[in-house]
Amino acid sequence: MSAVQSRTSAPAGAGTGGRILLGAFVLASAVDLGALLAGWHPGHVVAKPLLMPLLVAYVLTLRAPRLLVAALLFGWGGDLALLFDAEPAFLVGMGSFAAGHVCYLMLFHERSLFGRGRTSPALGGAYAVALVGTVALLWGDLPTGLRVPVAGYSLLLASMAYRSSALGRVAGVGGALFLLSDTLIATGVAEWPQLPRPDFWIMATYLAAQYLLASGTLGRRQAYGREVIQD
């Protein structure tokens, strides 16, 4: 392996600052998830607002593109809004997450062009079936004022999850987990039967999704950087 390949394949955040920030994100995630498992609401209220800012700080050490930073910050806005248990706050949070998905879609388009990524028509069909089926099943159980916003948001979310696969398996799994996390939220709003500690599962899948989406995006960026140097 050449010296240039070695430099471009090593994560830019492998320095001390990047490792500390990633460790802080992992620690805050553990505190938040532990608080949810224990039913300790104050711990969740304190830890949750720290999560996305720490992840943003970490990806900035990797020279993250602006669209990735914006997507994570819109996720942070959604996190804060969903700390309040009211329909207006839910709509604000959904709008903030929707803006984040738009940023992700723009980013995936940019990165897939650079890295010549492709999506699978079969996967697109599977996401389309899941989208239509889930919205149809939820429709009658959702509050009337949330039906259309949830349907529109679900379309955007499924599109983001599908397009994430163009960047590879890591980002694709992240997109799928984001879809799963928000589906769990929607089933709760529809008052369907829930898993024990549903907030734990929602946050666990959400945190994994955001981290994998960020990692997959940055991994594709580094891979493209190697191609350019080698050419």
Coordinates of N, CA and C in Angstrom, one line a residue:
M1 N 0.9 -1.2 0.0 CA 0.0 0.0 0.0 C 0.9 1.2 0.0
S2 N 0.6 2.2 -0.9 CA 1.4 3.4 -1.0 C 1.1 4.3 0.2
A3 N 2.0 5.3 0.4 CA 1.8 6.3 1.5 C 0.5 7.1 1.3
V4 N 0.2 7.4 0.0 CA -1.0 8.2 -0.3 C -2.2 7.4 0.1
Q5 N -2.3 6.1 -0.3 CA -3.4 5.2 0.0 C -3.6 5.1 1.5
S6 N -2.5 5.0 2.2 CA -2.6 4.8 3.6 C -3.2 6.1 4.3
R7 N -2.8 7.2 3.8 CA -3.3 8.5 4.4 C -4.8 8.6 4.1
T8 N -5.2 8.3 2.9 CA -6.6 8.5 2.5 C -7.5 7.4 3.1
S9 N -7.0 6.2 3.4 CA -7.8 5.2 4.0 C -8.0 5.3 5.5
A10 N -7.1 6.0 6.1 CA -7.2 6.2 7.6 C -8.2 7.3 7.9
P11 N -9.1 7.0 8.8 CA -10.1 8.1 9.2 C -9.4 9.3 9.6
A12 N -10.0 10.4 9.1 CA -9.4 11.7 9.5 C -9.7 12.0 11.0
G13 N -10.7 11.3 11.6 CA -11.0 11.5 13.0 C -10.2 10.6 13.9
A14 N -9.2 9.9 13.3 CA -8.5 9.0 14.1 C -7.6 9.6 15.2
G15 N -7.5 11.0 15.1 CA -6.7 11.7 16.1 C -7.4 11.7 17.5
T16 N -6.7 12.3 18.5 CA -7.2 12.3 19.8 C -8.6 13.0 19.9
G17 N -8.7 14.2 19.3 CA -10.0 14.9 19.4 C -11.1 14.1 18.8
G18 N -11.0 13.5 17.7 CA -12.0 12.7 17.1 C -12.4 11.5 18.0
R19 N -11.4 10.8 18.6 CA -11.7 9.7 19.4 C -12.4 10.1 20.7
I20 N -12.1 11.3 21.2 CA -12.7 11.8 22.5 C -14.2 12.1 22.1
L21 N -14.4 12.8 21.0 CA -15.8 13.1 20.7 C -16.7 11.9 20.4
L22 N -16.1 10.9 19.7 CA -16.8 9.7 19.4 C -17.1 9.0 20.7
G23 N -16.1 8.9 21.6 CA -16.4 8.3 22.9 C -17.4 9.0 23.7
A24 N -17.5 10.4 23.6 CA -18.5 11.1 24.3 C -19.9 10.8 23.8
F25 N -20.0 10.7 22.4 CA -21.2 10.3 21.8 C -21.7 9.0 22.3
V26 N -20.8 8.0 22.3 CA -21.1 6.6 22.8 C -21.6 6.7 24.2
L27 N -20.9 7.4 25.1 CA -21.2 7.5 26.5 C -22.6 8.2 26.7
A28 N -22.8 9.3 26.0 CA -24.1 9.9 26.1 C -25.3 9.0 25.6
S29 N -25.0 8.3 24.5 CA -26.0 7.3 24.0 C -26.3 6.2 25.1
A30 N -25.2 5.7 25.7 CA -25.4 4.7 26.7 C -26.2 5.3 27.9
V31 N -25.9 6.5 28.3 CA -26.7 7.1 29.4 C -28.1 7.3 29.0
D32 N -28.4 7.7 27.8 CA -29.8 7.9 27.4 C -30.5 6.6 27.3
L33 N -29.9 5.6 26.7 CA -30.6 4.3 26.6 C -30.8 3.7 27.9
G34 N -29.8 3.8 28.8 CA -29.9 3.3 30.1 C -31.0 4.0 30.9
A35 N -31.1 5.3 30.7 CA -32.2 6.0 31.4 C -33.6 5.5 30.9
L36 N -33.7 5.3 29.6 CA -35.0 4.8 29.1 C -35.3 3.4 29.6
L37 N -34.3 2.6 29.7 CA -34.5 1.2 30.2 C -35.0 1.3 31.7
A38 N -34.4 2.2 32.4 CA -34.7 2.3 33.8 C -35.9 3.1 34.1
G39 N -36.5 3.7 33.1 CA -37.7 4.6 33.3 C -37.3 5.9 34.0
W40 N -36.0 6.3 33.9 CA -35.6 7.5 34.5 C -35.6 8.7 33.5
H41 N -36.8 9.4 33.5 CA -37.0 10.4 32.5 C -36.0 11.6 32.6
P42 N -35.7 12.1 33.8 CA -34.7 13.2 33.9 C -33.4 12.8 33.2
G43 N -32.9 11.6 33.2 CA -31.7 11.2 32.6 C -31.8 11.3 31.1
H44 N -33.0 10.9 30.6 CA -33.3 11.0 29.1 C -33.3 12.5 28.7
V45 N -34.0 13.3 29.5 CA -34.1 14.8 29.2 C -32.7 15.4 29.1
V46 N -31.8 15.0 30.0 CA -30.4 15.6 30.0 C -29.6 15.0 28.9
A47 N -29.6 13.7 28.6 CA -28.7 13.1 27.7 C -29.2 13.3 26.2
K48 N -30.4 13.3 25.9 CA -30.9 13.3 24.5 C -30.4 14.6 23.8
P49 N -30.5 15.8 24.4 CA -30.1 17.0 23.6 C -28.6 17.0 23.3
L50 N -27.8 16.1 24.0 CA -26.3 16.1 23.7 C -25.9 15.2 22.6
L51 N -26.8 14.3 22.1 CA -26.4 13.3 21.2 C -26.0 13.8 19.9
M52 N -26.9 14.5 19.2 CA -26.6 14.9 17.8 C -25.5 16.0 17.8
P53 N -25.4 16.9 18.7 CA -24.3 17.9 18.7 C -22.9 17.1 18.9
L54 N -22.9 16.1 19.7 CA -21.6 15.3 19.8 C -21.3 14.6 18.5
L55 N -22.3 14.0 17.9 CA -22.1 13.4 16.6 C -21.6 14.4 15.5
V56 N -22.2 15.5 15.5 CA -21.8 16.6 14.6 C -20.4 17.0 14.8
A57 N -20.0 17.2 16.1 CA -18.7 17.6 16.4 C -17.7 16.5 15.9
Y58 N -18.1 15.2 16.1 CA -17.2 14.1 15.6 C -17.0 14.1 14.1
V59 N -18.1 14.2 13.4 CA -18.0 14.2 11.9 C -17.3 15.4 11.4
L60 N -17.3 16.5 12.1 CA -16.6 17.7 11.7 C -15.1 17.4 11.7
T61 N -14.6 16.6 12.6 CA -13.2 16.2 12.6 C -12.9 15.3 11.4
L62 N -13.9 14.8 10.8 CA -13.7 14.0 9.6 C -13.9 14.8 8.3
R63 N -14.0 16.2 8.5 CA -14.3 17.1 7.4 C -15.6 16.7 6.7
A64 N -16.6 16.5 7.5 CA -17.9 16.2 6.9 C -18.5 17.2 6.0
P65 N -19.2 16.8 4.9 CA -19.8 17.8 4.0 C -20.9 18.6 4.8
R66 N -21.2 19.8 4.3 CA -22.2 20.6 5.0 C -23.6 19.9 5.0
L67 N -23.9 19.2 4.0 CA -25.3 18.6 4.0 C -25.4 17.5 5.1
L68 N -24.3 16.8 5.3 CA -24.4 15.8 6.4 C -24.5 16.5 7.8
V69 N -23.8 17.6 8.0 CA -23.9 18.4 9.2 C -25.3 18.9 9.4
A70 N -25.9 19.4 8.3 CA -27.2 20.0 8.3 C -28.3 18.9 8.6
A71 N -28.1 17.7 8.0 CA -29.0 16.6 8.3 C -29.0 16.2 9.8
L72 N -27.8 16.1 10.3 CA -27.7 15.8 11.8 C -28.3 16.9 12.7
L73 N -28.1 18.1 12.3 CA -28.6 19.2 13.1 C -30.1 19.3 13.0
F74 N -30.7 19.0 11.8 CA -32.2 18.9 11.8 C -32.7 17.8 12.6
G75 N -31.9 16.7 12.6 CA -32.3 15.6 13.5 C -32.3 16.0 15.0
W76 N -31.3 16.9 15.3 CA -31.2 17.4 16.7 C -32.5 18.2 17.0
G77 N -32.9 19.0 16.0 CA -34.1 19.8 16.2 C -35.3 18.9 16.4
G78 N -35.4 17.8 15.7 CA -36.5 16.9 15.9 C -36.4 16.2 17.3
D79 N -35.2 15.9 17.7 CA -35.0 15.3 19.0 C -35.6 16.2 20.1
L80 N -35.2 17.5 20.0 CA -35.7 18.5 21.0 C -37.2 18.6 21.0
A81 N -37.8 18.7 19.9 CA -39.2 18.9 19.8 C -40.0 17.7 20.4
L82 N -39.4 16.5 20.1 CA -40.1 15.3 20.6 C -40.0 15.0 22.1
L83 N -39.2 15.9 22.8 CA -39.2 15.8 24.2 C -40.5 16.3 24.8
F84 N -41.2 17.1 24.1 CA -42.5 17.6 24.5 C -43.6 16.7 24.0
D85 N -44.5 16.3 24.9 CA -45.6 15.4 24.6 C -46.9 16.2 24.2
A86 N -46.9 16.7 23.0 CA -48.0 17.4 22.5 C -48.0 17.3 20.9
E87 N -49.2 17.4 20.3 CA -49.3 17.2 18.9 C -48.6 18.3 18.1
P88 N -48.6 19.6 18.5 CA -47.9 20.6 17.8 C -46.4 20.3 17.8
A89 N -45.8 19.9 19.0 CA -44.4 19.6 19.1 C -44.1 18.4 18.2
F90 N -45.0 17.4 18.1 CA -44.8 16.2 17.2 C -44.7 16.7 15.8
L91 N -45.5 17.6 15.4 CA -45.5 18.1 14.0 C -44.2 18.9 13.7
V92 N -43.8 19.7 14.7 CA -42.6 20.4 14.5 C -41.4 19.5 14.4
G93 N -41.4 18.5 15.3 CA -40.3 17.5 15.2 C -40.3 16.7 13.9
M94 N -41.5 16.4 13.4 CA -41.6 15.7 12.1 C -41.1 16.5 11.0
G95 N -41.4 17.8 11.1 CA -40.9 18.8 10.0 C -39.4 18.9 10.0
S96 N -38.8 18.9 11.2 CA -37.4 19.0 11.3 C -36.7 17.8 10.8
F97 N -37.2 16.6 11.1 CA -36.7 15.4 10.6 C -36.8 15.3 9.1
A98 N -38.0 15.8 8.6 CA -38.2 15.8 7.1 C -37.1 16.7 6.4
A99 N -36.8 17.9 7.0 CA -35.8 18.7 6.4 C -34.4 18.0 6.4
G100 N -34.2 17.2 7.5 CA -33.0 16.4 7.5 C -32.9 15.3 6.4
H101 N -34.1 14.7 6.1 CA -34.1 13.7 5.1 C -33.9 14.4 3.7
V102 N -34.4 15.6 3.5 CA -34.1 16.3 2.3 C -32.6 16.5 2.1
C103 N -32.0 16.9 3.2 CA -30.5 17.1 3.2 C -29.8 15.8 2.8
Y104 N -30.3 14.7 3.5 CA -29.7 13.4 3.2 C -29.9 13.0 1.7
L105 N -31.1 13.2 1.2 CA -31.3 12.9 -0.2 C -30.4 13.7 -1.2
M106 N -30.2 14.9 -0.9 CA -29.3 15.8 -1.7 C -27.8 15.2 -1.6
L107 N -27.5 14.9 -0.4 CA -26.1 14.4 -0.1 C -25.9 13.0 -0.8
F108 N -26.9 12.1 -0.7 CA -26.7 10.8 -1.4 C -26.6 11.0 -2.9
H109 N -27.4 11.9 -3.4 CA -27.3 12.1 -4.9 C -25.9 12.6 -5.3
E110 N -25.4 13.5 -4.5 CA -24.0 14.0 -4.7 C -23.0 12.9 -4.6
R111 N -23.1 12.2 -3.5 CA -22.1 11.1 -3.2 C -22.2 10.0 -4.2
S112 N -23.4 9.6 -4.6 CA -23.5 8.5 -5.5 C -23.0 8.8 -6.9
L113 N -23.2 10.1 -7.3 CA -22.6 10.5 -8.6 C -21.1 10.4 -8.5
F114 N -20.5 10.9 -7.4 CA -19.0 10.9 -7.3 C -18.5 9.4 -7.2
G115 N -19.2 8.6 -6.5 CA -18.7 7.2 -6.3 C -19.4 6.2 -7.2
R116 N -20.2 6.6 -8.2 CA -20.8 5.8 -9.1 C -21.7 4.7 -8.4
G117 N -22.3 5.1 -7.3 CA -23.2 4.1 -6.6 C -24.5 3.9 -7.4
R118 N -25.1 2.7 -7.1 CA -26.3 2.3 -7.7 C -27.3 1.8 -6.7
T119 N -28.6 2.0 -7.0 CA -29.6 1.4 -6.1 C -30.2 0.2 -6.8
S120 N -30.8 -0.7 -6.0 CA -31.4 -1.9 -6.6 C -32.9 -1.7 -6.8
P121 N -33.4 -1.9 -8.0 CA -34.9 -1.8 -8.3 C -35.7 -2.7 -7.3
A122 N -35.2 -3.9 -7.0 CA -35.9 -4.8 -6.1 C -36.0 -4.2 -4.7
L123 N -34.9 -3.6 -4.3 CA -35.0 -2.9 -3.0 C -36.0 -1.8 -3.0
G124 N -36.0 -1.0 -4.1 CA -37.0 0.1 -4.2 C -38.4 -0.5 -4.2
G125 N -38.6 -1.6 -4.8 CA -40.0 -2.2 -4.8 C -40.4 -2.6 -3.4
A126 N -39.4 -3.2 -2.7 CA -39.7 -3.6 -1.3 C -40.0 -2.4 -0.4
Y127 N -39.3 -1.3 -0.6 CA -39.6 -0.1 0.2 C -40.9 0.4 -0.2
A128 N -41.3 0.4 -1.5 CA -42.6 0.9 -1.9 C -43.7 0.1 -1.3
V129 N -43.6 -1.2 -1.3 CA -44.6 -2.1 -0.7 C -44.7 -1.8 0.8
A130 N -43.6 -1.7 1.5 CA -43.6 -1.4 2.9 C -44.2 -0.1 3.2
L131 N -43.9 0.9 2.4 CA -44.5 2.3 2.6 C -46.0 2.2 2.4
V132 N -46.5 1.7 1.3 CA -48.0 1.7 1.1 C -48.7 0.8 2.2
G133 N -48.1 -0.3 2.5 CA -48.7 -1.2 3.4 C -48.8 -0.6 4.8
T134 N -47.7 0.0 5.3 CA -47.7 0.6 6.6 C -48.6 1.8 6.7
V135 N -48.6 2.7 5.7 CA -49.5 3.8 5.8 C -51.0 3.4 5.7
A136 N -51.3 2.4 4.9 CA -52.7 1.9 4.8 C -53.1 1.3 6.2
L137 N -52.2 0.6 6.8 CA -52.6 -0.1 8.1 C -52.7 1.0 9.2
L138 N -51.9 2.0 9.2 CA -51.9 3.0 10.2 C -53.0 4.0 10.1
W139 N -53.4 4.3 8.8 CA -54.3 5.4 8.5 C -55.5 5.5 9.4
G140 N -56.2 4.5 9.6 CA -57.5 4.6 10.4 C -57.2 4.8 11.9
D141 N -56.0 4.5 12.4 CA -55.7 4.6 13.8 C -55.0 5.8 14.2
L142 N -54.6 6.6 13.2 CA -53.9 7.9 13.4 C -54.9 9.0 13.7
P143 N -54.5 9.9 14.6 CA -55.4 11.1 14.7 C -55.6 11.8 13.4
T144 N -56.8 12.3 13.2 CA -57.2 12.8 11.8 C -56.2 13.9 11.4
G145 N -55.8 14.8 12.2 CA -54.9 15.8 11.9 C -53.5 15.4 11.5
L146 N -53.1 14.1 11.8 CA -51.8 13.7 11.6 C -51.7 12.7 10.4
R147 N -52.8 12.3 9.8 CA -52.8 11.3 8.7 C -52.0 11.8 7.5
V148 N -52.4 12.9 7.0 CA -51.7 13.4 5.8 C -50.2 13.8 6.0
P149 N -49.9 14.5 7.1 CA -48.5 14.8 7.4 C -47.7 13.5 7.6
V150 N -48.2 12.5 8.3 CA -47.5 11.2 8.5 C -47.3 10.5 7.1
A151 N -48.3 10.5 6.3 CA -48.2 9.9 5.0 C -47.1 10.6 4.1
G152 N -47.1 11.9 4.1 CA -46.1 12.6 3.3 C -44.7 12.4 3.9
Y153 N -44.6 12.4 5.2 CA -43.3 12.2 5.8 C -42.8 10.8 5.6
S154 N -43.7 9.8 5.6 CA -43.3 8.4 5.3 C -42.8 8.3 3.9
L155 N -43.4 9.0 3.0 CA -42.9 8.9 1.6 C -41.4 9.4 1.5
L156 N -41.2 10.6 2.2 CA -39.9 11.2 2.2 C -38.9 10.3 2.9
L157 N -39.3 9.7 4.0 CA -38.4 8.8 4.8 C -38.1 7.6 4.0
A158 N -39.0 6.9 3.4 CA -38.8 5.7 2.6 C -37.8 6.0 1.4
S159 N -38.0 7.2 0.8 CA -37.1 7.6 -0.3 C -35.7 7.8 0.2
M160 N -35.5 8.4 1.4 CA -34.2 8.6 1.9 C -33.6 7.2 2.2
A161 N -34.4 6.3 2.8 CA -33.8 5.0 3.2 C -33.4 4.2 1.9
Y162 N -34.2 4.3 0.9 CA -33.9 3.6 -0.4 C -32.6 4.2 -1.0
R163 N -32.5 5.5 -1.1 CA -31.4 6.2 -1.7 C -30.1 6.0 -0.9
S164 N -30.2 5.8 0.4 CA -29.0 5.6 1.2 C -28.2 4.4 0.7
S165 N -28.9 3.4 0.1 CA -28.3 2.2 -0.3 C -27.3 2.4 -1.4
A166 N -27.4 3.5 -2.1 CA -26.5 3.8 -3.2 C -25.0 4.1 -2.7
L167 N -24.9 4.4 -1.4 CA -23.6 4.6 -0.8 C -23.0 3.4 -0.2
G168 N -23.7 2.2 -0.3 CA -23.1 1.0 0.2 C -23.9 0.4 1.4
R169 N -23.4 -0.7 1.9 CA -24.2 -1.4 2.9 C -24.3 -0.6 4.2
V170 N -23.3 0.0 4.6 CA -23.3 0.7 5.9 C -24.4 1.8 5.9
A171 N -24.4 2.7 4.9 CA -25.4 3.7 4.8 C -26.8 3.1 4.6
G172 N -26.8 2.0 3.8 CA -28.1 1.4 3.5 C -28.8 0.9 4.8
V173 N -28.0 0.2 5.6 CA -28.5 -0.3 6.9 C -28.9 0.9 7.8
G174 N -28.2 2.0 7.8 CA -28.6 3.2 8.5 C -29.9 3.7 8.1
G175 N -30.1 3.8 6.7 CA -31.4 4.3 6.2 C -32.6 3.3 6.6
A176 N -32.3 2.0 6.6 CA -33.4 1.1 7.0 C -33.7 1.2 8.5
L177 N -32.7 1.4 9.3 CA -32.9 1.6 10.7 C -33.7 2.9 11.1
F178 N -33.4 3.9 10.3 CA -34.1 5.2 10.5 C -35.6 4.9 10.2
L179 N -35.9 4.2 9.1 CA -37.3 3.9 8.7 C -37.9 3.0 9.9
L180 N -37.2 2.1 10.4 CA -37.7 1.2 11.5 C -38.0 2.1 12.7
S181 N -37.1 3.0 13.1 CA -37.3 3.8 14.3 C -38.5 4.7 14.2
D182 N -38.7 5.3 13.0 CA -39.9 6.2 12.9 C -41.2 5.4 12.7
T183 N -41.1 4.2 12.2 CA -42.3 3.3 12.1 C -42.7 3.0 13.5
L184 N -41.8 2.7 14.4 CA -42.1 2.4 15.8 C -42.8 3.6 16.5
I185 N -42.3 4.8 16.1 CA -43.0 6.1 16.7 C -44.4 6.1 16.2
A186 N -44.6 5.9 14.9 CA -45.9 6.0 14.3 C -46.9 5.0 14.9
T187 N -46.4 3.7 15.1 CA -47.3 2.7 15.7 C -47.7 3.2 17.1
G188 N -46.8 3.9 17.8 CA -47.1 4.4 19.2 C -48.2 5.4 19.1
V189 N -48.0 6.4 18.1 CA -49.0 7.4 17.9 C -50.4 6.8 17.6
A190 N -50.4 5.7 16.8 CA -51.6 5.1 16.4 C -52.2 4.2 17.5
E191 N -51.4 4.1 18.7 CA -51.8 3.3 19.8 C -51.9 1.8 19.5
W192 N -51.0 1.3 18.7 CA -50.9 -0.1 18.5 C -50.1 -0.7 19.7
P193 N -50.2 -2.0 19.9 CA -49.5 -2.7 20.9 C -48.0 -2.5 20.7
Q194 N -47.3 -2.2 21.8 CA -45.8 -1.9 21.7 C -45.0 -2.9 22.4
L195 N -43.7 -2.9 22.0 CA -42.7 -3.7 22.7 C -42.5 -3.1 24.1
P196 N -42.0 -3.9 25.1 CA -41.6 -3.3 26.4 C -40.6 -2.2 26.2
R197 N -40.7 -1.1 26.9 CA -39.8 0.0 26.8 C -39.7 0.5 25.4
P198 N -40.8 0.9 24.7 CA -40.7 1.2 23.3 C -39.8 2.4 23.0
D199 N -39.7 3.4 23.9 CA -38.7 4.5 23.7 C -37.3 4.0 23.6
F200 N -36.9 3.0 24.3 CA -35.6 2.4 24.2 C -35.3 1.9 22.8
W201 N -36.2 1.2 22.2 CA -36.0 0.6 20.9 C -36.0 1.7 19.8
I202 N -36.9 2.7 20.0 CA -36.9 3.9 19.1 C -35.6 4.6 19.1
M203 N -35.0 4.9 20.3 CA -33.8 5.6 20.3 C -32.6 4.8 19.9
A204 N -32.6 3.5 20.3 CA -31.5 2.6 19.9 C -31.4 2.5 18.4
T205 N -32.5 2.3 17.7 CA -32.5 2.2 16.2 C -32.1 3.6 15.6
Y206 N -32.6 4.6 16.2 CA -32.4 6.0 15.7 C -30.9 6.4 15.8
L207 N -30.3 6.1 16.9 CA -28.9 6.4 17.1 C -28.0 5.6 16.2
A208 N -28.3 4.3 16.1 CA -27.5 3.5 15.2 C -27.7 4.0 13.7
A209 N -28.9 4.4 13.4 CA -29.2 4.9 12.0 C -28.4 6.2 11.7
Q210 N -28.4 7.1 12.6 CA -27.7 8.4 12.3 C -26.2 8.1 12.2
Y211 N -25.6 7.3 13.1 CA -24.2 7.0 13.1 C -23.8 6.3 11.8
L212 N -24.6 5.3 11.4 CA -24.3 4.5 10.2 C -24.5 5.4 8.9
L213 N -25.5 6.2 8.9 CA -25.6 7.1 7.8 C -24.4 8.0 7.6
A214 N -24.0 8.6 8.8 CA -22.8 9.5 8.7 C -21.6 8.7 8.3
S215 N -21.4 7.5 8.9 CA -20.2 6.7 8.6 C -20.2 6.3 7.1
G216 N -21.4 5.8 6.6 CA -21.4 5.4 5.2 C -21.2 6.5 4.3
T217 N -21.7 7.7 4.6 CA -21.4 8.9 3.7 C -20.0 9.2 3.7
L218 N -19.3 9.3 4.9 CA -17.9 9.7 4.9 C -17.0 8.6 4.3
G219 N -17.4 7.3 4.5 CA -16.7 6.2 3.9 C -16.7 6.3 2.4
R220 N -17.8 6.6 1.8 CA -17.9 6.8 0.4 C -17.1 8.0 -0.1
R221 N -17.1 9.0 0.7 CA -16.3 10.2 0.4 C -14.8 9.9 0.3
Q222 N -14.3 9.1 1.3 CA -12.9 8.7 1.4 C -12.5 7.8 0.3
A223 N -13.5 6.9 -0.1 CA -13.2 6.0 -1.2 C -13.1 6.7 -2.5
Y224 N -13.9 7.7 -2.7 CA -13.8 8.5 -3.9 C -12.5 9.3 -3.9
G225 N -12.1 9.7 -2.7 CA -10.8 10.5 -2.6 C -9.6 9.6 -3.1
R226 N -9.7 8.3 -2.8 CA -8.6 7.4 -3.2 C -8.6 7.2 -4.7
E227 N -9.9 7.2 -5.3 CA -9.9 7.0 -6.7 C -9.3 8.2 -7.5
V228 N -9.6 9.4 -7.0 CA -9.1 10.6 -7.6 C -7.6 10.6 -7.6
I229 N -7.0 10.3 -6.4 CA -5.6 10.3 -6.2 C -4.9 9.3 -7.1
Q230 N -5.5 8.1 -7.2 CA -4.9 7.0 -8.0 C -5.0 7.3 -9.5
D231 N -6.1 8.0 -9.9 CA -6.2 8.3 -11.3 C -5.1 9.4 -11.7

